Amino acid sequence: MSEQQGAAPARAGEDEGDPGQLVPDVKHPIPGAAVDEDIELVTCVLGGVEFGLDINAVQEIVRLPKITPVPRAPGYVEGVANLRGNLLPIINSRARFGLPGACAADSNRVVVVELNGHPTGLIVDAVREVMHVKRRDVEDAPAAVQSVDARFLKGVVKLNGGQRLVLLLDHNSILESPAQPTDAGAAPGATAGERPAAAAGAATEEHEHLVTFRIWEEEYGIPIMEVQEIIRVPNISTIPNAPAGVVGIASLRNRILPVVDLRTKFGLRPLKAELEAFCIRMREFERVQAEIVEKLRLALSYGGHFDQGLLRASRDFERGQEGMATSDRLLQSLVAPVREALKDATAHLRAAVALLGTGDALAARHEADGPLRRAHARLADAFEKMYVGVARRDDERCLVVSVNGISLALRVDAVNQVLQAPRSSVEGPPEIVAGTGDGRDQLRGIAKLNEGKRLIMLLAVDKLVTRLEATSMKQLTDRAADAGERGRAVGGGESDERQLVTFKVANEEFAVDIMQVQEIIRLEKVTKVPHVPAFVEGVVNLRGNVLPVIDLRKRVHLASKEYSDATRVVVMDFKGVKTGIIVDAVSEVMRVHGRDIEPAPAIVRSRYGDNIIEGVGKLDKGDRMFLLLRAEELLKSDGAPTDLPA
């Protein structure tokens, strides 16, 4: 028996084996075996009920890993986790067996068993022991035992004269129905998790070009070719009797688009409510922290007793924040100063409590009135800045896509990046997380990057909206057209439309044609290269390949600035040579009519270089303007091509 991240207990308080090792090979009973033959069980606890699993069914036992939720999966499926580079579906056993829910605890374990040929994890409150029982002690399970439905049980073991009951779990009954093949072309015996995603594209292609985005803590992706534009959330007009997930309609350059909120579609509460709940939890902790400090001061002032158990609140908060919002970089950046200030304040708090415990009240008072008071003031200031930052965050975006013949906007919490994922990193979703009903097959695959540490849920755009819902949405937009709220039919587009990626440099907005953009990445460590033009910043490592990078500020003669967390590298293809353009921040992907782009005035060309600026884009009746770049001209120095470092 083994346990990842620490050995799994074979009995309470004991450790055994090496990580990754399977259950020892032993003889196991078969149905109809002699009544005196032993049955060997792994026992675990759920809500005070003791369960037993045939040791032959248990592959391993691991600590509770980071779990990535999967939209539209059955309610008892927590999500998927990375187990040594393999996808592991995780089942909430309490929810599956109809037992009351409970908060996560250090004793929680995941028992890995095989369901329909795919390793699957069952969350249990604790693993108790490996035990031997006689078959004669096993009785048939009644219709319900300790509130557990008998369909999940193979029998009941009565020990100590019936004082102790162990329910024998039939793990194969956990699935609602036998898995059905979802890919007629799959190799015989291949499980859903072992097949490449059917929608991943032609086998001759090596990468998937994706736009990734976040919904709370989880990251999703859709092919960039299915994304028409990425825009800030527009003004949304609510409409009655809208299909599920449609929060209203919005006007986008003479088009009316239904707005589908993916949070609503996936059964999550709105982002505003999520952030409000987050702030309520943080304010409650801030209040508790202030009370702890005040009680210490009272104890020091009046010689009273201070309960050191109060310090547990800080430790519980720190533990609770360790895995929070792992992909919500903005929220992480807002919380980081709070964590640092809390660490400092907690250190001084514990120092004062320790001095008080030794009887040195004078030194404890000095610590509390000096360093602790200042640290606690910094903590209060960090909390306040975090609340302001949360209230002001504006990273929600809409991805404009076409589904079942209608254009619509998908509202997401934030867009992460544009990237290329190796097709070999994409697996089909395990059957148990594939979803049911109208939501089935909305998840077409899971991309495992960074050795499985980063999981991206790949959505099938054409499955997000049913044909019936699409028809209903079209009727809504048609009614808006009849009311005069748009000037042309939905999706009517003009042939001179161009799709552009826009970005900010020194508070000015620039754009390039999306067909030249390969991906958009975060800026990593840059290695300087000698004897190159000043605007060539150096080279970076892009998945093992050398990528030259140009600082656009320097290239267009703007003032230099320190790089920040918002800095991005737009990876472009110049006649087969990949080059990165460093920009302050990426704004959006959008479609623009040719009539909205005018030739650049001479004064603009002279400022940036005669050939670099293709034109000036005017949107929103001229209130918003951007400069369209000739990307191929960026590599030229004084009109001659620049030799970039390879």
PDB file of N, CA, C and O in Angstrom, residues 327-373:
ATOM      1  N   SER A 327      -5.117  30.173 -10.677  1.00  0.00           N
ATOM      2  CA  SER A 327      -4.988  30.738 -12.019  1.00  0.00           C
ATOM      3  C   SER A 327      -5.514  32.167 -12.093  1.00  0.00           C
ATOM      4  O   SER A 327      -5.422  32.801 -13.135  1.00  0.00           O
ATOM      5  N   ASP A 328      -6.047  32.701 -10.993  1.00  0.00           N
ATOM      6  CA  ASP A 328      -6.521  34.079 -10.956  1.00  0.00           C
ATOM      7  C   ASP A 328      -5.356  34.966 -10.527  1.00  0.00           C
ATOM      8  O   ASP A 328      -5.183  35.299  -9.368  1.00  0.00           O
ATOM      9  N   ARG A 329      -4.543  35.337 -11.520  1.00  0.00           N
ATOM     10  CA  ARG A 329      -3.308  36.056 -11.210  1.00  0.00           C
ATOM     11  C   ARG A 329      -3.589  37.430 -10.614  1.00  0.00           C
ATOM     12  O   ARG A 329      -2.837  37.917  -9.778  1.00  0.00           O
ATOM     13  N   LEU A 330      -4.665  38.080 -11.059  1.00  0.00           N
ATOM     14  CA  LEU A 330      -4.977  39.397 -10.521  1.00  0.00           C
ATOM     15  C   LEU A 330      -5.322  39.294  -9.042  1.00  0.00           C
ATOM     16  O   LEU A 330      -4.819  40.062  -8.212  1.00  0.00           O
ATOM     17  N   LEU A 331      -6.181  38.335  -8.690  1.00  0.00           N
ATOM     18  CA  LEU A 331      -6.546  38.173  -7.294  1.00  0.00           C
ATOM     19  C   LEU A 331      -5.331  37.765  -6.473  1.00  0.00           C
ATOM     20  O   LEU A 331      -5.153  38.214  -5.335  1.00  0.00           O
ATOM     21  N   GLN A 332      -4.485  36.925  -7.028  1.00  0.00           N
ATOM     22  CA  GLN A 332      -3.265  36.548  -6.326  1.00  0.00           C
ATOM     23  C   GLN A 332      -2.406  37.762  -6.032  1.00  0.00           C
ATOM     24  O   GLN A 332      -1.854  37.898  -4.931  1.00  0.00           O
ATOM     25  N   SER A 333      -2.276  38.660  -7.023  1.00  0.00           N
ATOM     26  CA  SER A 333      -1.449  39.854  -6.812  1.00  0.00           C
ATOM     27  C   SER A 333      -2.041  40.771  -5.756  1.00  0.00           C
ATOM     28  O   SER A 333      -1.309  41.480  -5.055  1.00  0.00           O
ATOM     29  N   LEU A 334      -3.381  40.765  -5.632  1.00  0.00           N
ATOM     30  CA  LEU A 334      -4.027  41.579  -4.607  1.00  0.00           C
ATOM     31  C   LEU A 334      -3.881  40.967  -3.222  1.00  0.00           C
ATOM     32  O   LEU A 334      -3.759  41.680  -2.224  1.00  0.00           O
ATOM     33  N   VAL A 335      -3.886  39.634  -3.170  1.00  0.00           N
ATOM     34  CA  VAL A 335      -3.804  38.943  -1.874  1.00  0.00           C
ATOM     35  C   VAL A 335      -2.361  38.847  -1.377  1.00  0.00           C
ATOM     36  O   VAL A 335      -2.117  38.803  -0.172  1.00  0.00           O
ATOM     37  N   ALA A 336      -1.389  38.841  -2.303  1.00  0.00           N
ATOM     38  CA  ALA A 336       0.014  38.639  -1.917  1.00  0.00           C
ATOM     39  C   ALA A 336       0.483  39.619  -0.839  1.00  0.00           C
ATOM     40  O   ALA A 336       1.107  39.197   0.149  1.00  0.00           O
ATOM     41  N   PRO A 337       0.214  40.942  -0.947  1.00  0.00           N
ATOM     42  CA  PRO A 337       0.645  41.857   0.124  1.00  0.00           C
ATOM     43  C   PRO A 337      -0.013  41.548   1.465  1.00  0.00           C
ATOM     44  O   PRO A 337       0.600  41.744   2.523  1.00  0.00           O
ATOM     45  N   VAL A 338      -1.261  41.062   1.429  1.00  0.00           N
ATOM     46  CA  VAL A 338      -1.939  40.687   2.670  1.00  0.00           C
ATOM     47  C   VAL A 338      -1.216  39.515   3.324  1.00  0.00           C
ATOM     48  O   VAL A 338      -0.992  39.499   4.539  1.00  0.00           O
ATOM     49  N   ARG A 339      -0.839  38.528   2.518  1.00  0.00           N
ATOM     50  CA  ARG A 339      -0.134  37.365   3.062  1.00  0.00           C
ATOM     51  C   ARG A 339       1.189  37.763   3.699  1.00  0.00           C
ATOM     52  O   ARG A 339       1.544  37.287   4.778  1.00  0.00           O
ATOM     53  N   GLU A 340       1.936  38.641   3.001  1.00  0.00           N
ATOM     54  CA  GLU A 340       3.227  39.072   3.535  1.00  0.00           C
ATOM     55  C   GLU A 340       3.045  39.865   4.831  1.00  0.00           C
ATOM     56  O   GLU A 340       3.780  39.666   5.801  1.00  0.00           O
ATOM     57  N   ALA A 341       2.076  40.793   4.831  1.00  0.00           N
ATOM     58  CA  ALA A 341       1.823  41.586   6.043  1.00  0.00           C
ATOM     59  C   ALA A 341       1.335  40.695   7.175  1.00  0.00           C
ATOM     60  O   ALA A 341       1.693  40.897   8.348  1.00  0.00           O
ATOM     61  N   LEU A 342       0.516  39.691   6.842  1.00  0.00           N
ATOM     62  CA  LEU A 342       0.024  38.764   7.858  1.00  0.00           C
ATOM     63  C   LEU A 342       1.168  37.948   8.452  1.00  0.00           C
ATOM     64  O   LEU A 342       1.225  37.724   9.663  1.00  0.00           O
ATOM     65  N   LYS A 343       2.090  37.503   7.593  1.00  0.00           N
ATOM     66  CA  LYS A 343       3.227  36.726   8.079  1.00  0.00           C
ATOM     67  C   LYS A 343       4.040  37.539   9.091  1.00  0.00           C
ATOM     68  O   LYS A 343       4.445  37.041  10.144  1.00  0.00           O
ATOM     69  N   ASP A 344       4.248  38.827   8.766  1.00  0.00           N
ATOM     70  CA  ASP A 344       5.009  39.707   9.658  1.00  0.00           C
ATOM     71  C   ASP A 344       4.250  39.948  10.957  1.00  0.00           C
ATOM     72  O   ASP A 344       4.810  39.845  12.060  1.00  0.00           O
ATOM     73  N   ALA A 345       2.939  40.258  10.848  1.00  0.00           N
ATOM     74  CA  ALA A 345       2.138  40.527  12.045  1.00  0.00           C
ATOM     75  C   ALA A 345       2.035  39.286  12.929  1.00  0.00           C
ATOM     76  O   ALA A 345       2.109  39.376  14.162  1.00  0.00           O
ATOM     77  N   THR A 346       1.876  38.115  12.302  1.00  0.00           N
ATOM     78  CA  THR A 346       1.767  36.868  13.070  1.00  0.00           C
ATOM     79  C   THR A 346       3.067  36.566  13.806  1.00  0.00           C
ATOM     80  O   THR A 346       3.049  36.093  14.960  1.00  0.00           O
ATOM     81  N   ALA A 347       4.206  36.846  13.158  1.00  0.00           N
ATOM     82  CA  ALA A 347       5.500  36.603  13.807  1.00  0.00           C
ATOM     83  C   ALA A 347       5.634  37.452  15.068  1.00  0.00           C
ATOM     84  O   ALA A 347       6.071  36.963  16.130  1.00  0.00           O
ATOM     85  N   HIS A 348       5.252  38.726  14.983  1.00  0.00           N
ATOM     86  CA  HIS A 348       5.334  39.609  16.158  1.00  0.00           C
ATOM     87  C   HIS A 348       4.303  39.207  17.215  1.00  0.00           C
ATOM     88  O   HIS A 348       4.569  39.316  18.426  1.00  0.00           O
ATOM     89  N   LEU A 349       3.116  38.767  16.757  1.00  0.00           N
ATOM     90  CA  LEU A 349       2.097  38.321  17.698  1.00  0.00           C
ATOM     91  C   LEU A 349       2.587  37.110  18.493  1.00  0.00           C
ATOM     92  O   LEU A 349       2.467  37.062  19.725  1.00  0.00           O
ATOM     93  N   ARG A 350       3.176  36.151  17.802  1.00  0.00           N
ATOM     94  CA  ARG A 350       3.668  34.955  18.483  1.00  0.00           C
ATOM     95  C   ARG A 350       4.845  35.266  19.390  1.00  0.00           C
ATOM     96  O   ARG A 350       5.010  34.656  20.454  1.00  0.00           O
ATOM     97  N   ALA A 351       5.668  36.243  18.963  1.00  0.00           N
ATOM     98  CA  ALA A 351       6.795  36.646  19.810  1.00  0.00           C
ATOM     99  C   ALA A 351       6.291  37.251  21.114  1.00  0.00           C
ATOM    100  O   ALA A 351       6.814  36.943  22.205  1.00  0.00           O
ATOM    101  N   ALA A 352       5.260  38.113  21.011  1.00  0.00           N
ATOM    102  CA  ALA A 352       4.707  38.726  22.221  1.00  0.00           C
ATOM    103  C   ALA A 352       4.066  37.680  23.125  1.00  0.00           C
ATOM    104  O   ALA A 352       4.226  37.709  24.355  1.00  0.00           O
ATOM    105  N   VAL A 353       3.346  36.719  22.519  1.00  0.00           N
ATOM    106  CA  VAL A 353       2.706  35.658  23.309  1.00  0.00           C
ATOM    107  C   VAL A 353       3.767  34.786  23.983  1.00  0.00           C
ATOM    108  O   VAL A 353       3.619  34.382  25.147  1.00  0.00           O
ATOM    109  N   ALA A 354       4.859  34.491  23.262  1.00  0.00           N
ATOM    110  CA  ALA A 354       5.929  33.669  23.839  1.00  0.00           C
ATOM    111  C   ALA A 354       6.570  34.373  25.030  1.00  0.00           C
ATOM    112  O   ALA A 354       6.858  33.747  26.063  1.00  0.00           O
ATOM    113  N   LEU A 355       6.810  35.682  24.912  1.00  0.00           N
ATOM    114  CA  LEU A 355       7.394  36.441  26.020  1.00  0.00           C
ATOM    115  C   LEU A 355       6.452  36.458  27.219  1.00  0.00           C
ATOM    116  O   LEU A 355       6.886  36.342  28.374  1.00  0.00           O
ATOM    117  N   LEU A 356       5.156  36.595  26.932  1.00  0.00           N
ATOM    118  CA  LEU A 356       4.174  36.571  28.016  1.00  0.00           C
ATOM    119  C   LEU A 356       4.178  35.215  28.705  1.00  0.00           C
ATOM    120  O   LEU A 356       4.061  35.116  29.933  1.00  0.00           O
ATOM    121  N   GLY A 357       4.360  34.155  27.900  1.00  0.00           N
ATOM    122  CA  GLY A 357       4.378  32.809  28.467  1.00  0.00           C
ATOM    123  C   GLY A 357       5.562  32.563  29.386  1.00  0.00           C
ATOM    124  O   GLY A 357       5.490  31.730  30.298  1.00  0.00           O
ATOM    125  N   THR A 358       6.668  33.273  29.134  1.00  0.00           N
ATOM    126  CA  THR A 358       7.849  33.112  30.002  1.00  0.00           C
ATOM    127  C   THR A 358       7.760  33.972  31.248  1.00  0.00           C
ATOM    128  O   THR A 358       8.658  33.930  32.102  1.00  0.00           O
ATOM    129  N   GLY A 359       6.730  34.798  31.349  1.00  0.00           N
ATOM    130  CA  GLY A 359       6.561  35.652  32.517  1.00  0.00           C
ATOM    131  C   GLY A 359       7.177  37.029  32.359  1.00  0.00           C
ATOM    132  O   GLY A 359       7.129  37.844  33.282  1.00  0.00           O
ATOM    133  N   ASP A 360       7.766  37.310  31.187  1.00  0.00           N
ATOM    134  CA  ASP A 360       8.388  38.614  30.956  1.00  0.00           C
ATOM    135  C   ASP A 360       7.352  39.558  30.361  1.00  0.00           C
ATOM    136  O   ASP A 360       7.347  39.852  29.166  1.00  0.00           O
ATOM    137  N   ALA A 361       6.452  40.042  31.198  1.00  0.00           N
ATOM    138  CA  ALA A 361       5.353  40.885  30.738  1.00  0.00           C
ATOM    139  C   ALA A 361       5.843  42.207  30.168  1.00  0.00           C
ATOM    140  O   ALA A 361       5.252  42.743  29.232  1.00  0.00           O
ATOM    141  N   LEU A 362       6.955  42.749  30.733  1.00  0.00           N
ATOM    142  CA  LEU A 362       7.472  44.030  30.256  1.00  0.00           C
ATOM    143  C   LEU A 362       7.944  43.919  28.810  1.00  0.00           C
ATOM    144  O   LEU A 362       7.604  44.754  27.965  1.00  0.00           O
ATOM    145  N   ALA A 363       8.726  42.864  28.523  1.00  0.00           N
ATOM    146  CA  ALA A 363       9.208  42.667  27.162  1.00  0.00           C
ATOM    147  C   ALA A 363       8.042  42.371  26.216  1.00  0.00           C
ATOM    148  O   ALA A 363       8.024  42.818  25.066  1.00  0.00           O
ATOM    149  N   ALA A 364       7.050  41.608  26.700  1.00  0.00           N
ATOM    150  CA  ALA A 364       5.883  41.297  25.878  1.00  0.00           C
ATOM    151  C   ALA A 364       5.112  42.569  25.545  1.00  0.00           C
ATOM    152  O   ALA A 364       4.650  42.759  24.406  1.00  0.00           O
ATOM    153  N   ARG A 365       4.993  43.470  26.528  1.00  0.00           N
ATOM    154  CA  ARG A 365       4.276  44.726  26.293  1.00  0.00           C
ATOM    155  C   ARG A 365       5.041  45.597  25.292  1.00  0.00           C
ATOM    156  O   ARG A 365       4.444  46.249  24.435  1.00  0.00           O
ATOM    157  N   HIS A 366       6.366  45.596  25.435  1.00  0.00           N
ATOM    158  CA  HIS A 366       7.182  46.370  24.503  1.00  0.00           C
ATOM    159  C   HIS A 366       7.008  45.843  23.071  1.00  0.00           C
ATOM    160  O   HIS A 366       6.899  46.611  22.114  1.00  0.00           O
ATOM    161  N   GLU A 367       6.976  44.515  22.914  1.00  0.00           N
ATOM    162  CA  GLU A 367       6.781  43.914  21.586  1.00  0.00           C
ATOM    163  C   GLU A 367       5.395  44.252  21.036  1.00  0.00           C
ATOM    164  O   GLU A 367       5.244  44.564  19.849  1.00  0.00           O
ATOM    165  N   ALA A 368       4.363  44.202  21.892  1.00  0.00           N
ATOM    166  CA  ALA A 368       2.993  44.456  21.450  1.00  0.00           C
ATOM    167  C   ALA A 368       2.769  45.919  21.094  1.00  0.00           C
ATOM    168  O   ALA A 368       2.098  46.237  20.107  1.00  0.00           O
ATOM    169  N   ASP A 369       3.338  46.845  21.906  1.00  0.00           N
ATOM    170  CA  ASP A 369       3.112  48.273  21.673  1.00  0.00           C
ATOM    171  C   ASP A 369       3.977  48.834  20.547  1.00  0.00           C
ATOM    172  O   ASP A 369       3.661  49.893  19.995  1.00  0.00           O
ATOM    173  N   GLY A 370       5.048  48.124  20.202  1.00  0.00           N
ATOM    174  CA  GLY A 370       5.938  48.613  19.155  1.00  0.00           C
ATOM    175  C   GLY A 370       5.796  47.836  17.860  1.00  0.00           C
ATOM    176  O   GLY A 370       4.934  48.143  17.021  1.00  0.00           O
ATOM    177  N   PRO A 371       6.628  46.810  17.666  1.00  0.00           N
ATOM    178  CA  PRO A 371       6.617  46.073  16.389  1.00  0.00           C
ATOM    179  C   PRO A 371       5.260  45.489  16.016  1.00  0.00           C
ATOM    180  O   PRO A 371       4.849  45.554  14.858  1.00  0.00           O
ATOM    181  N   LEU A 372       4.533  44.919  17.000  1.00  0.00           N
ATOM    182  CA  LEU A 372       3.244  44.309  16.670  1.00  0.00           C
ATOM    183  C   LEU A 372       2.236  45.356  16.237  1.00  0.00           C
ATOM    184  O   LEU A 372       1.491  45.159  15.265  1.00  0.00           O
ATOM    185  N   ARG A 373       2.204  46.494  16.928  1.00  0.00           N
ATOM    186  CA  ARG A 373       1.253  47.547  16.560  1.00  0.00           C
ATOM    187  C   ARG A 373       1.518  48.038  15.130  1.00  0.00           C
ATOM    188  O   ARG A 373       0.584  48.208  14.336  1.00  0.00           O
TER     189      ARG A 373
END
